[in-house]
Short mmCIF file of C-alpha atoms and ligand atoms in Angstrom, two decimals:
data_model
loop_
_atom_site.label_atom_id
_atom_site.label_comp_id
_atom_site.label_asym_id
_atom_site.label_seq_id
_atom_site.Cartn_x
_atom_site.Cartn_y
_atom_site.Cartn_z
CA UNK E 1 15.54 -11.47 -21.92
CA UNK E 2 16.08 -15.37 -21.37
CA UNK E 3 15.08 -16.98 -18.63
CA UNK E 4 18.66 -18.44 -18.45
CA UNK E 5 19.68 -14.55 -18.55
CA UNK E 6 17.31 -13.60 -15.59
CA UNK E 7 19.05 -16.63 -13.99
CA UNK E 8 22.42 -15.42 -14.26
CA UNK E 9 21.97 -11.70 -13.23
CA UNK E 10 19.61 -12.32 -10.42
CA UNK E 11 20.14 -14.34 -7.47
CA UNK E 12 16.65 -14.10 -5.98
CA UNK E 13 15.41 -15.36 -9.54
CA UNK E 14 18.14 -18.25 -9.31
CA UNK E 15 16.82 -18.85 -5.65
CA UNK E 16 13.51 -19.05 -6.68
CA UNK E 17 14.52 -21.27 -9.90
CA UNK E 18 15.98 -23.92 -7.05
CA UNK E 19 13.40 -23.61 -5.03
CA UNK E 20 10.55 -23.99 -7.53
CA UNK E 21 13.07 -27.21 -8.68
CA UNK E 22 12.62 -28.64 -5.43
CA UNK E 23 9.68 -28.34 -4.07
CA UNK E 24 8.06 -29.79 -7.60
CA UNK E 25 10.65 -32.48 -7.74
CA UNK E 26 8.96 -36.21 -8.49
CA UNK E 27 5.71 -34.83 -9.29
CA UNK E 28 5.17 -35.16 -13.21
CA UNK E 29 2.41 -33.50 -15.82
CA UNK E 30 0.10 -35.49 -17.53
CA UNK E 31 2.36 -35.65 -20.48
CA UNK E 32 4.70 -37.12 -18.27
CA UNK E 33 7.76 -34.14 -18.23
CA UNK E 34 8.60 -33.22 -14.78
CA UNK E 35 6.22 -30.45 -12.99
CA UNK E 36 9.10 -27.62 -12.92
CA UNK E 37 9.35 -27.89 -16.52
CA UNK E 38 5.89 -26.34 -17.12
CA UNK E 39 7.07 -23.70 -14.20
CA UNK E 40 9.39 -22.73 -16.03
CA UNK E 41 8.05 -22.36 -19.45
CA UNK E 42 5.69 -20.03 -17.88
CA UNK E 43 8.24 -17.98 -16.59
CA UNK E 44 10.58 -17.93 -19.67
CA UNK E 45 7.36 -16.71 -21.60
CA UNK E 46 7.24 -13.81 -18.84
CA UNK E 47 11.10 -13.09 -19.33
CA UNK E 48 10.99 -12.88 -22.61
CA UNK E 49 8.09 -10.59 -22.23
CA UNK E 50 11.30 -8.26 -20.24
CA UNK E 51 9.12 -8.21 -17.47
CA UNK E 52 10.61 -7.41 -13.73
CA UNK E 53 12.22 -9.91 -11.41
CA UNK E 54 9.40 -10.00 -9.01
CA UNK E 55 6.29 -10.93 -11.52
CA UNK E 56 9.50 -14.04 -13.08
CA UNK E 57 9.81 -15.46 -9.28
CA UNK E 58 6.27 -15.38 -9.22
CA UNK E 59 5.93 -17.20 -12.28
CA UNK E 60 8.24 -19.85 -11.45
CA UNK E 61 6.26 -20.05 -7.93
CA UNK E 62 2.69 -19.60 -9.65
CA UNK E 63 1.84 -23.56 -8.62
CA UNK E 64 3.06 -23.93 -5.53
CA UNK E 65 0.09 -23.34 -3.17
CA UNK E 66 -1.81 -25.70 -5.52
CA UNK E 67 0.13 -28.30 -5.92
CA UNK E 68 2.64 -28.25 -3.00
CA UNK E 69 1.90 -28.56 0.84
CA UNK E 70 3.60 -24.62 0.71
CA UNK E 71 1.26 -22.12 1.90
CA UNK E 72 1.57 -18.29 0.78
CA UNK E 73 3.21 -17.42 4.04
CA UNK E 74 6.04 -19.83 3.25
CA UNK E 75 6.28 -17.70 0.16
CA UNK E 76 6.28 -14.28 1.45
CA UNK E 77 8.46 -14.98 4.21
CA UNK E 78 11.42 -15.92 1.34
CA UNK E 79 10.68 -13.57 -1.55
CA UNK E 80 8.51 -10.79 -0.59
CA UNK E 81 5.12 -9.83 0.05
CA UNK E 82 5.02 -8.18 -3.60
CA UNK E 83 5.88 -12.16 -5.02
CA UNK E 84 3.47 -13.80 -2.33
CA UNK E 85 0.80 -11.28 -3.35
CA UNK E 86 1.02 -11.91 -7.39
CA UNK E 87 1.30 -15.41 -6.25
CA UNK E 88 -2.07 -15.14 -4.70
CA UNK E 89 -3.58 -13.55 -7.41
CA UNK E 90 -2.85 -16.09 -10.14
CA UNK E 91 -4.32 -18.56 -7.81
CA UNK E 92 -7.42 -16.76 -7.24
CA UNK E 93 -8.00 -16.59 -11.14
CA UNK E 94 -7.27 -20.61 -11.05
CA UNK E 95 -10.39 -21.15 -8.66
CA UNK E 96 -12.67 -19.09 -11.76
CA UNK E 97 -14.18 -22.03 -13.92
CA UNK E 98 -16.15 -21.11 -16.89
CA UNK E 99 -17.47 -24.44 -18.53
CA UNK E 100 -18.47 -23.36 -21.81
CA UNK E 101 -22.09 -21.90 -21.41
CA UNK E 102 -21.91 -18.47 -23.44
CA UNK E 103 -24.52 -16.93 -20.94
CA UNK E 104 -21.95 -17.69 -18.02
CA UNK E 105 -18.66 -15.80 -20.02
CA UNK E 106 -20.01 -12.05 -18.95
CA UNK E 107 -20.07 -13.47 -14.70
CA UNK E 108 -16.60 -15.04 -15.62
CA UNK E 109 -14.89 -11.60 -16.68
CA UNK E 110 -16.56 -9.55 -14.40
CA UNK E 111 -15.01 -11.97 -11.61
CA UNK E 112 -11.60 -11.90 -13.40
CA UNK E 113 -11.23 -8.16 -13.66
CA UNK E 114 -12.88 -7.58 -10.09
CA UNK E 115 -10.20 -10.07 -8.51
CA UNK E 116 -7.07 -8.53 -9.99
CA UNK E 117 -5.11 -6.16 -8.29
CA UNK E 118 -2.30 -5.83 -10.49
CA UNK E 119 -1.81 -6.55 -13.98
CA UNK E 120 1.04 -9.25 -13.61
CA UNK E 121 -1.02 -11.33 -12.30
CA UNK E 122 -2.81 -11.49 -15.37
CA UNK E 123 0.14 -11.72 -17.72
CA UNK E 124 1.41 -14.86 -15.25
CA UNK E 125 -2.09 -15.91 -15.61
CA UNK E 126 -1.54 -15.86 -19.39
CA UNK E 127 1.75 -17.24 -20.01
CA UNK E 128 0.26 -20.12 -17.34
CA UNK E 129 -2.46 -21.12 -20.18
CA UNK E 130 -0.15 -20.36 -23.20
CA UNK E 131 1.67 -23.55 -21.76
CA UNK E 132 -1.43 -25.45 -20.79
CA UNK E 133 -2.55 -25.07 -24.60
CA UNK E 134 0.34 -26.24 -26.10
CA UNK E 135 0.82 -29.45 -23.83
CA UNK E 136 -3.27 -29.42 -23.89
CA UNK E 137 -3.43 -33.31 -26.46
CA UNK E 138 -2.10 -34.89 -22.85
CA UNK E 139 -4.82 -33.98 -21.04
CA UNK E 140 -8.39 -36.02 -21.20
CA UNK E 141 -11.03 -35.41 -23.63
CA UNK E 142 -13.54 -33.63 -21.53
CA UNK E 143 -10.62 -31.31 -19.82
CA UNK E 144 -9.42 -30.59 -22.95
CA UNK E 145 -12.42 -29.01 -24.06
CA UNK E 146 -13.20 -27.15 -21.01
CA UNK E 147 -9.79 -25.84 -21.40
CA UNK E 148 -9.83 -24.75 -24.74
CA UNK E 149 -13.68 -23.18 -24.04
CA UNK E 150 -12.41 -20.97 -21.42
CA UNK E 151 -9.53 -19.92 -23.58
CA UNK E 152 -11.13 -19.14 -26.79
CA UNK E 153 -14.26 -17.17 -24.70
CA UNK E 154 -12.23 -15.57 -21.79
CA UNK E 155 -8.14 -15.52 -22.03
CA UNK E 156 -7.51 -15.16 -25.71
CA UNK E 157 -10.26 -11.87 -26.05
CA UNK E 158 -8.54 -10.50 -22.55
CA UNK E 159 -4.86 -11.16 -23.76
CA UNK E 160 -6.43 -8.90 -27.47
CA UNK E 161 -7.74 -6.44 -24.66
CA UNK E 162 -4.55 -5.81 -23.30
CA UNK E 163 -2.70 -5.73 -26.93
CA UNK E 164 -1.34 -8.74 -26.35
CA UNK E 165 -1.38 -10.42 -29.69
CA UNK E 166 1.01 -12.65 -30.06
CA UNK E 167 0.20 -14.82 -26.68
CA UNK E 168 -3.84 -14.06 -27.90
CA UNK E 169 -3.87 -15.42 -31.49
CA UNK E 170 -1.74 -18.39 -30.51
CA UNK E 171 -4.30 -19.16 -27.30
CA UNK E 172 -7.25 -18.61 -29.53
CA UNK E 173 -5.54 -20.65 -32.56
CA UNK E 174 -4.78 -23.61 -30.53
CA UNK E 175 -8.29 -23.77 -28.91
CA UNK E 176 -10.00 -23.74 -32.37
CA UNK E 177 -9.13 -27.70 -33.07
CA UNK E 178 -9.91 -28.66 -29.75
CA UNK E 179 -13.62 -27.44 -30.02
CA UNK E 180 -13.57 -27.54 -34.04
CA UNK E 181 -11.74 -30.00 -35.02
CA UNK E 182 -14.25 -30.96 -38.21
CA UNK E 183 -13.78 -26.91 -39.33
CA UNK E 184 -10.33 -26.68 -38.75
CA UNK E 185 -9.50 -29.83 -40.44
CA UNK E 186 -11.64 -28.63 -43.82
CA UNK E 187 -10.48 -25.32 -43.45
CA UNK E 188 -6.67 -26.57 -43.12
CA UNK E 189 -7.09 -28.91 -46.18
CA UNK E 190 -9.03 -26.12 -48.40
CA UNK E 191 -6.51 -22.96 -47.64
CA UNK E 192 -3.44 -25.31 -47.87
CA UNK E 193 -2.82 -24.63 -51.64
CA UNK E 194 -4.03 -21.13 -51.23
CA UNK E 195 -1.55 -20.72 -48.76
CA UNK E 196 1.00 -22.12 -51.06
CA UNK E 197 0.24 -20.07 -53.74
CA UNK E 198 -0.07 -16.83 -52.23
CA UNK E 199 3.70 -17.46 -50.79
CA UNK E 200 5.07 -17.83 -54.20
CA UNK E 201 3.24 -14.75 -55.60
CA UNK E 202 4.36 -12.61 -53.13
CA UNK E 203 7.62 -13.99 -53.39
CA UNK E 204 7.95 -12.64 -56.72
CA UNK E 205 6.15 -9.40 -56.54
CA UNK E 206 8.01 -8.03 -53.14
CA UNK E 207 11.36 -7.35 -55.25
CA UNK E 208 9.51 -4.58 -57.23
CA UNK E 209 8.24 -3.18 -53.77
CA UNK E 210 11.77 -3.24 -52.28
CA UNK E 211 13.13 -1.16 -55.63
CA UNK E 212 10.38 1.19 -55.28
CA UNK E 213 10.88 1.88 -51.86
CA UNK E 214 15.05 2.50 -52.60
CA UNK E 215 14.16 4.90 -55.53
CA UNK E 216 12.00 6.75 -53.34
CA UNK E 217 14.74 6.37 -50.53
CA UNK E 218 12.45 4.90 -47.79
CA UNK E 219 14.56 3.28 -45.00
CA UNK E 220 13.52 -0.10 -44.27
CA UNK E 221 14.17 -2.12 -41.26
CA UNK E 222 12.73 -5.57 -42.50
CA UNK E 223 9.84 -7.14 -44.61
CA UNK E 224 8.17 -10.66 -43.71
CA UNK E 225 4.74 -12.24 -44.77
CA UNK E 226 2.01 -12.34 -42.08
CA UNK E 227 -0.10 -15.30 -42.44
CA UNK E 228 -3.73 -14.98 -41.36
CA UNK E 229 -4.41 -17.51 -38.68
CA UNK E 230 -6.70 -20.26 -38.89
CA UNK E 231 -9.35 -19.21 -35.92
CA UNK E 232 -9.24 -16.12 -37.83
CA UNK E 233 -9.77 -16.95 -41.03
CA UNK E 234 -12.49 -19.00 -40.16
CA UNK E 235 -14.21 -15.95 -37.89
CA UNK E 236 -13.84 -13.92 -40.80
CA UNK E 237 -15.47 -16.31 -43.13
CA UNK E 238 -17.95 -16.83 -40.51
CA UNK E 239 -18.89 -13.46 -39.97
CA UNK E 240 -18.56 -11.93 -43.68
CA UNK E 241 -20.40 -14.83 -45.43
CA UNK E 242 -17.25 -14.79 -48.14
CA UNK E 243 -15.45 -17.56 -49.33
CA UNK E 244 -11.99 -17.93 -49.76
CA UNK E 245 -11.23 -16.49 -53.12
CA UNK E 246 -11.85 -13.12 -51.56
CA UNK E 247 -10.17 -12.74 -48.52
CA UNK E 248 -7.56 -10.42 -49.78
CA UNK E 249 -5.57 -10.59 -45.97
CA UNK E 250 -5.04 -14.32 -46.12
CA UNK E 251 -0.73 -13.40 -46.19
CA UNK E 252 -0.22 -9.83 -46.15
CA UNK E 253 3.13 -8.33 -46.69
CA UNK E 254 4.89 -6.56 -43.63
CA UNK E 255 6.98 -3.40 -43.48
CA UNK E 256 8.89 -2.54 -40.29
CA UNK E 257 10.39 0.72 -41.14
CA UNK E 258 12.26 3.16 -38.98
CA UNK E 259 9.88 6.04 -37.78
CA UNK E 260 6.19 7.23 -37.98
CA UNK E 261 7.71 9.52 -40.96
CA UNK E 262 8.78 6.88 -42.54
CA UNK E 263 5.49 4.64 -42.23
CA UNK E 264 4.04 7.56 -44.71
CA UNK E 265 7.02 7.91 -46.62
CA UNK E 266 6.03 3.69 -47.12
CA UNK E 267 2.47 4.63 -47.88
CA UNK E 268 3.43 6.95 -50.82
CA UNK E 269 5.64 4.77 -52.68
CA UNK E 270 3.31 1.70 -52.51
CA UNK E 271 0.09 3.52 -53.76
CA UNK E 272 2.77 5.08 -56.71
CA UNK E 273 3.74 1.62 -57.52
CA UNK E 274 0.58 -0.42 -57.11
CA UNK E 275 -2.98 1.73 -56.70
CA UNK E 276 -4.87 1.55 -53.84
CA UNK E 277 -8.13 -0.33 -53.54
CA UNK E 278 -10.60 2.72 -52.54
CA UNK E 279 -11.82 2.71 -49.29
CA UNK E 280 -9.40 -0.04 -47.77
CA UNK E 281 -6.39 2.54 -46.08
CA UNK E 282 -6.86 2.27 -42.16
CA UNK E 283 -4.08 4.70 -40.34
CA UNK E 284 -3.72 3.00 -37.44
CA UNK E 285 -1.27 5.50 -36.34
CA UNK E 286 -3.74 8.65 -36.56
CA UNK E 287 -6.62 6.65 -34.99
CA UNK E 288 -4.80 3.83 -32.80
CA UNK E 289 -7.19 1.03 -31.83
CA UNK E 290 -8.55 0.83 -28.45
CA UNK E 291 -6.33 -1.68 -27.22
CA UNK E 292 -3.49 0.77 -28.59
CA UNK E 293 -2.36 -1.03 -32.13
CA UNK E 294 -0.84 1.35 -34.05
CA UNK E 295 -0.06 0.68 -38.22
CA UNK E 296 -1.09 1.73 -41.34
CA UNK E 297 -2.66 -0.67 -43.63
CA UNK E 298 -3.35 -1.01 -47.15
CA UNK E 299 -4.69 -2.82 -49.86
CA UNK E 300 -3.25 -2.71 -53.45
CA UNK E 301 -4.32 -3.80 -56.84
CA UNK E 302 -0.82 -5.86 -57.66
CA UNK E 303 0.71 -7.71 -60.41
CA UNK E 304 -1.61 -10.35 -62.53
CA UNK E 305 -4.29 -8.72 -61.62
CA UNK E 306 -4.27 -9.68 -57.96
CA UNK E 307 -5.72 -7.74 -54.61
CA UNK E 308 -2.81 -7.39 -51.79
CA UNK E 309 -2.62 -6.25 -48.13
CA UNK E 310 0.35 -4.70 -46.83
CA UNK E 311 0.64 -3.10 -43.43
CA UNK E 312 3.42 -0.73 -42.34
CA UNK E 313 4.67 -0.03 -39.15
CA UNK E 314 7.70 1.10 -36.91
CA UNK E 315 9.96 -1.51 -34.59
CA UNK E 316 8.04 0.05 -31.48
CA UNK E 317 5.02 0.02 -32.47
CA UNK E 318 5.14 -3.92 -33.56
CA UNK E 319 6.64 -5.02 -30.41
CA UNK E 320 3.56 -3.17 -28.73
CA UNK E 321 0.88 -4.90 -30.94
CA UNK E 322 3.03 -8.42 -30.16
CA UNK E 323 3.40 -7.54 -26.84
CA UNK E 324 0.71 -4.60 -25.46
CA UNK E 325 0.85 -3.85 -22.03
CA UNK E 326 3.98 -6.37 -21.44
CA UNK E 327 5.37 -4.31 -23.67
CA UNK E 328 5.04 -0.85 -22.04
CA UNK E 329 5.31 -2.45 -18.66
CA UNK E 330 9.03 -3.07 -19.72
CA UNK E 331 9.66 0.61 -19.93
CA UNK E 332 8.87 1.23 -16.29
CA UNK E 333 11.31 -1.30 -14.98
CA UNK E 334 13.45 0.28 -12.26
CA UNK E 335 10.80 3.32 -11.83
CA UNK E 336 8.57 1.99 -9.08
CA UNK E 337 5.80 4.87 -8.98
CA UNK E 338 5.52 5.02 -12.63
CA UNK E 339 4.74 1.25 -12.82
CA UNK E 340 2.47 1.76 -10.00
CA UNK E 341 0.88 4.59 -11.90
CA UNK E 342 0.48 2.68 -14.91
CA UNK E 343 -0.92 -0.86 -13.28
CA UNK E 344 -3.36 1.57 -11.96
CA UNK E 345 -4.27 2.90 -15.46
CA UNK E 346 -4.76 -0.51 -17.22
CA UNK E 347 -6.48 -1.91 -14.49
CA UNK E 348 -8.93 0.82 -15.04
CA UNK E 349 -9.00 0.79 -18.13
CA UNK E 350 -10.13 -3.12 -18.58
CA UNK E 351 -13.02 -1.88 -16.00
CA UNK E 352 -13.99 0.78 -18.40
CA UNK E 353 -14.15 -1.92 -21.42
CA UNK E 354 -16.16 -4.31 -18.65
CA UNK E 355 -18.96 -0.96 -18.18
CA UNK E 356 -17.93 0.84 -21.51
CA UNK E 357 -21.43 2.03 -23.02
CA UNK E 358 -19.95 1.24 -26.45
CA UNK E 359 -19.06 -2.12 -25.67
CA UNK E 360 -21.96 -4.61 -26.91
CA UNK E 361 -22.33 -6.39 -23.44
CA UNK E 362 -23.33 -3.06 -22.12
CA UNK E 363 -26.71 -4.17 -21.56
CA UNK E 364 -25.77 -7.19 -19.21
CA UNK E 365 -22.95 -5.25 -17.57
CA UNK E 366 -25.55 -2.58 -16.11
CA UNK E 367 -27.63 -5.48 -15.11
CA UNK E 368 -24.38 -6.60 -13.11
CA UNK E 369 -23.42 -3.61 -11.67
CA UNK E 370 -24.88 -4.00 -7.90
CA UNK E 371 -24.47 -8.16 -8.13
CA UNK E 372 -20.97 -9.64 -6.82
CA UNK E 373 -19.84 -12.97 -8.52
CA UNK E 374 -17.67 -15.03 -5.53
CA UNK E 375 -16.07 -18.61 -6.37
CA UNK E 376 -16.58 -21.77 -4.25
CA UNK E 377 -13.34 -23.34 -3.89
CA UNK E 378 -14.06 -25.52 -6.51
CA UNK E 379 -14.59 -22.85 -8.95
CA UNK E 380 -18.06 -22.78 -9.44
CA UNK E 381 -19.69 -18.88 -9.21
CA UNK E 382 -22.32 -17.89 -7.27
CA UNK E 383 -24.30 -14.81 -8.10
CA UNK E 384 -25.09 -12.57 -5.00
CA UNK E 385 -25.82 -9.12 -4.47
CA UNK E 386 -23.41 -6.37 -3.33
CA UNK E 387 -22.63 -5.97 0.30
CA UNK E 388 -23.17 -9.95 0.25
CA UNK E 389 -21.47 -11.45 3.23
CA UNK E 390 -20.36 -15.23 3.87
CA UNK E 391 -23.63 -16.18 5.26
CA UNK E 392 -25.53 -15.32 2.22
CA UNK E 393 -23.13 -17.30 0.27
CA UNK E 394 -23.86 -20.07 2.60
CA UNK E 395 -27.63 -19.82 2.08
CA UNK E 396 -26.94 -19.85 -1.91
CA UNK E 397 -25.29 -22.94 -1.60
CA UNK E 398 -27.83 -24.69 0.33
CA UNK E 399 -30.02 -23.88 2.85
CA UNK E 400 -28.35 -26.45 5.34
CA UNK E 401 -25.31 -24.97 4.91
CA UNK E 402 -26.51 -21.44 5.85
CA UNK E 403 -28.24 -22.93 8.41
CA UNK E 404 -25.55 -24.93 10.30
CA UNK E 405 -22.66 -22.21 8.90
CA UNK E 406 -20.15 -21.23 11.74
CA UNK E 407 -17.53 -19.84 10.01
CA UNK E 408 -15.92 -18.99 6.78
CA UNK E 409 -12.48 -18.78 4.89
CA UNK E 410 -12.20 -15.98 2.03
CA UNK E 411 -9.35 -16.16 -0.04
CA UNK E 412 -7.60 -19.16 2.19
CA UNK E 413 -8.20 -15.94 5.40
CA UNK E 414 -10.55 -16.66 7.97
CA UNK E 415 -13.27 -14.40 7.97
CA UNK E 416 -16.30 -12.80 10.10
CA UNK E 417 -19.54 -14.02 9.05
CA UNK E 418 -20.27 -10.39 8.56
CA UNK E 419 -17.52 -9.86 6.24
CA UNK E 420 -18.41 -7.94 3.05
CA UNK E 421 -17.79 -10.49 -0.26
CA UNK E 422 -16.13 -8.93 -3.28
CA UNK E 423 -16.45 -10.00 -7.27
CA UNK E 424 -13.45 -12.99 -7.35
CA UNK E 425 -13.48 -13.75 -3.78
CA UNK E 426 -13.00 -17.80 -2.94
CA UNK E 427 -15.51 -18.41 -0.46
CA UNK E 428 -15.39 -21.67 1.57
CA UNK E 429 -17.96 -22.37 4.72
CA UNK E 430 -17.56 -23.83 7.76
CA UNK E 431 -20.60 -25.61 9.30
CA UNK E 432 -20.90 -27.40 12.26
CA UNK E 433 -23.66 -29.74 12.88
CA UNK E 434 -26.64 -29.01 14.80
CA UNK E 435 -25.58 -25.18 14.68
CA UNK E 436 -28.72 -23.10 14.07
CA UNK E 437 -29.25 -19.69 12.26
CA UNK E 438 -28.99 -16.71 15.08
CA UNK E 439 -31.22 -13.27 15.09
CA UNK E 440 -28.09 -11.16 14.45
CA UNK E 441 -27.44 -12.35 11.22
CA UNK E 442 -30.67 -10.46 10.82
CA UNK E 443 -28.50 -7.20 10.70
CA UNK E 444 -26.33 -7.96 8.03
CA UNK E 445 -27.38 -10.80 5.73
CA UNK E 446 -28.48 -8.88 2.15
CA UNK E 447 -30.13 -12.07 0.29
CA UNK E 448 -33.82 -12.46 0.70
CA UNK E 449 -33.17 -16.22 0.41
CA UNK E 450 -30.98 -15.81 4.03
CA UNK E 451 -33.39 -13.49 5.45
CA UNK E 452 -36.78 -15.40 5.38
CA UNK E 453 -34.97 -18.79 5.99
CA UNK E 454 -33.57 -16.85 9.26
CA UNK E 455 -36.89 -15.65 10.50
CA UNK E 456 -38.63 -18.78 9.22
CA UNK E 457 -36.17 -20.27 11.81
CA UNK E 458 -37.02 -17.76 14.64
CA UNK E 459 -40.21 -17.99 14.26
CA UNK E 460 -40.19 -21.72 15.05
CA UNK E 461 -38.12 -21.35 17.37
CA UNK E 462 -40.42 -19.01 19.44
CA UNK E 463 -43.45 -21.12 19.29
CA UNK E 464 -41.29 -24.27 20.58
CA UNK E 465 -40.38 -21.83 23.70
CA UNK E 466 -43.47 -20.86 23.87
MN1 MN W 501 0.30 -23.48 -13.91
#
């Protein structure tokens, strides 16, 4: 649904609309449009997505705590404490930097995923950068590259985890100029005829596939050309050591037929008009991948002595590898407890790909598995152990700041200093000058760091008594 739609048949999403229009009013982007606009690209992405009305307000709110003098209470109090707590959350995954050092990217999703509490938060989260990479050429060198590191490393590969494909490949396709732009240009400038030619050839070959499929009366619900993108291609070149002349994929032909039945019914009449290379069918459907893409693929000999890939799938099951989870979450609109049921699943589930045995990061994740990874409010991580409280944070920082520590705010909440610190906390200390380290911190504090600077501290305090 439009945004403009959402508008019209919901006031609280029209309320919001003139609120987020007011509250951002005079304050610009760097690319000089007014502020709301990008507001409300992010929450036209979400609409369209036929998410619900609370996780749109939310979107259209998502900035307001960081760039207004509004304060999540101001938000709660006139949407909701559902809004004010998605609100929150897309906040909280603002404070996570990651700054482009590989060895950092495993801390950066295990902070992500332990943060989130529900999974609109993380399509906000995604729409939010989808907008930031397209307006991404206004923004300074160095910020554009920080940008486009985080996307490329952490959004783009969660937005694949969740199925998400279409919002993925364009986050991870316009990151790849921003860090490559010497690749991308020669890549651009060597596929270019390629791409030209393929378009024509298929062009004239698809006819012959449209007869065969009416003689063999297959219903079909539409056929388009899917062109590999660039980031892709260039991973795939990357990875396989091929060049270009045998990347069969680079457009493959797409058939969006009525039913699963149908898909097979597909199948059969390619392979009678154009044989199959051996060894290249993948169903898809049978075997869905883990994120839960279903389709069958193919690869044909065709015409002139040519290799083509064709993939076949139904209406539902392309809006679900376009779309993923967005996709399924619009099902459960209206049916609260089955929406909670299945925010619950998915948020498991990404935990299970963060500590699946299978998955190649396996190794590091075990190593992570007692450690916590907390955010200073300017979004830099600190590593700490579980059970960690504030004052071990404090001590990470520096050991004056542990020292003279008095207080602490997690997640904009004052806290104890005793409070236990979870993965995506925002951390921030208050010190006080002069303040010294006391003996009960002794009963909490998990860090070795905080304990012996404690008791070195004790220890001189005693002999001063003394
Ligand atoms: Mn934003």
């Amino acid at each position: 649904m439009s945004l403009k739609t959402f508008i019209q048949q919901h006031p609280r999403v029209a309320d919001a609309y003139a609120f987020a229009e007011s509250v951002h009013r005079g304050q610009t982007r760097k690319n000089g449009q007014p502020y709301v606009d990008h507001v409300t690209n992010v929450a036209a992405t979400v609409a369209e997505l036929n998410l619900d009305e609370e996780t749109v307000i939310a979107a259209l709110l998502h900035d307001i705590v960081e760039q207004t003098p509004h304060i999540l209470s101001d938000v709660e109090n006139r949407f909701g404490a559902t809004v004010a707590r998605l609100v929150g959350g897309v906040e909280r995954l603002g404070a996570i930097k990651y700054r482009g050092n590989k060895a950092q990217r495993t801390a950066v999703r295990v902070s992500i995923l332990g943060s989130i509490d529900d999974v609109r938060t993380l399509i906000i989260k995604l729409a939010d950068r989808l907008d930031s990479m397209r307006t991404i050429r206004a923004l300074p060198a160095d910020k554009q590259t920080r940008i486009a590191a985080e996307t490329a490393d952490i959004y783009a590969p969660l937005a694949s985890q969740l199925g998400m494909q279409r919002i993925g490949g364009e986050l991870a396709e316009r990151s790849f100029p921003v860090l490559h732009p010497k690749e991308y240009e020669n890549l651009v400038a060597s596929v270019r005829d390629q791409y030209r030619e393929r378009t024509a050839y298929l062009k004239k070959i698809t006819p012959l596939l449209v007869a065969e499929l009416g003689k063999n009366t297959v219903p079909l619900v539409s056929m388009d050309y899917r062109a590999k993108h660039y980031h892709s291609l260039h991973e795939k070149l990357q990875r396989t050591g091929k060049d270009l002349g045998t990347i069969y994929d680079l457009i493959a032909i797409r058939l969006i037929v009525p039913s699963v039945e149908s898909c097979y019914a597909a199948l059969g009449a390619v392979h009678a008009l154009w044989p199959p290379v051996p060894g290249r069918i993948k169903d898809y459907i049978a075997l869905p991948k883990q994120n839960g893409y279903r389709s069958l693929h193919t690869t044909v000999f065709s015409p002139e002595n040519k290799i083509t890939e064709i993939q076949i799938r139904t209406s539902e099951m392309h809006e679900q590898a376009e779309n993923g989870i967005a996709a399924h979450w619009a099902y459960k609109e209206g049916n609260t407890a089955a929406a909670a049921r299945f925010n619950g699943d998915i948020i498991q589930r990404l935990r299970q790909w963060r500590e699946d045995p299978g998955n190649p990061q396996s190794f590091r994740i075990d190593f992570f598995k007692d450690r916590i990874f907390v955010n200073t409010p300017k979004g830099e991580i600190v590593d700490l152990p579980a059970g960690a409280t504030p004052v071990d944070f404090a001590y990470q920082i520096h050991s004056d700041v542990g020292d003279t520590c008095r207080g602490a705010f997690v997640n904009g909440k004052a806290a104890a200093l005793d409070f236990r610190l979870r993965s995506g906390d925002v951390v921030k200390i208050v010190t006080q000058k002069n303040k010294k380290p006391s003996a009960s911190w002794l009963a909490f504090v998990q860090t070795n760091a905080a304990k012996s600077r404690i008791r070195a501290h004790l220890k001189k305090k005693r002999s001063l008594d003394a």
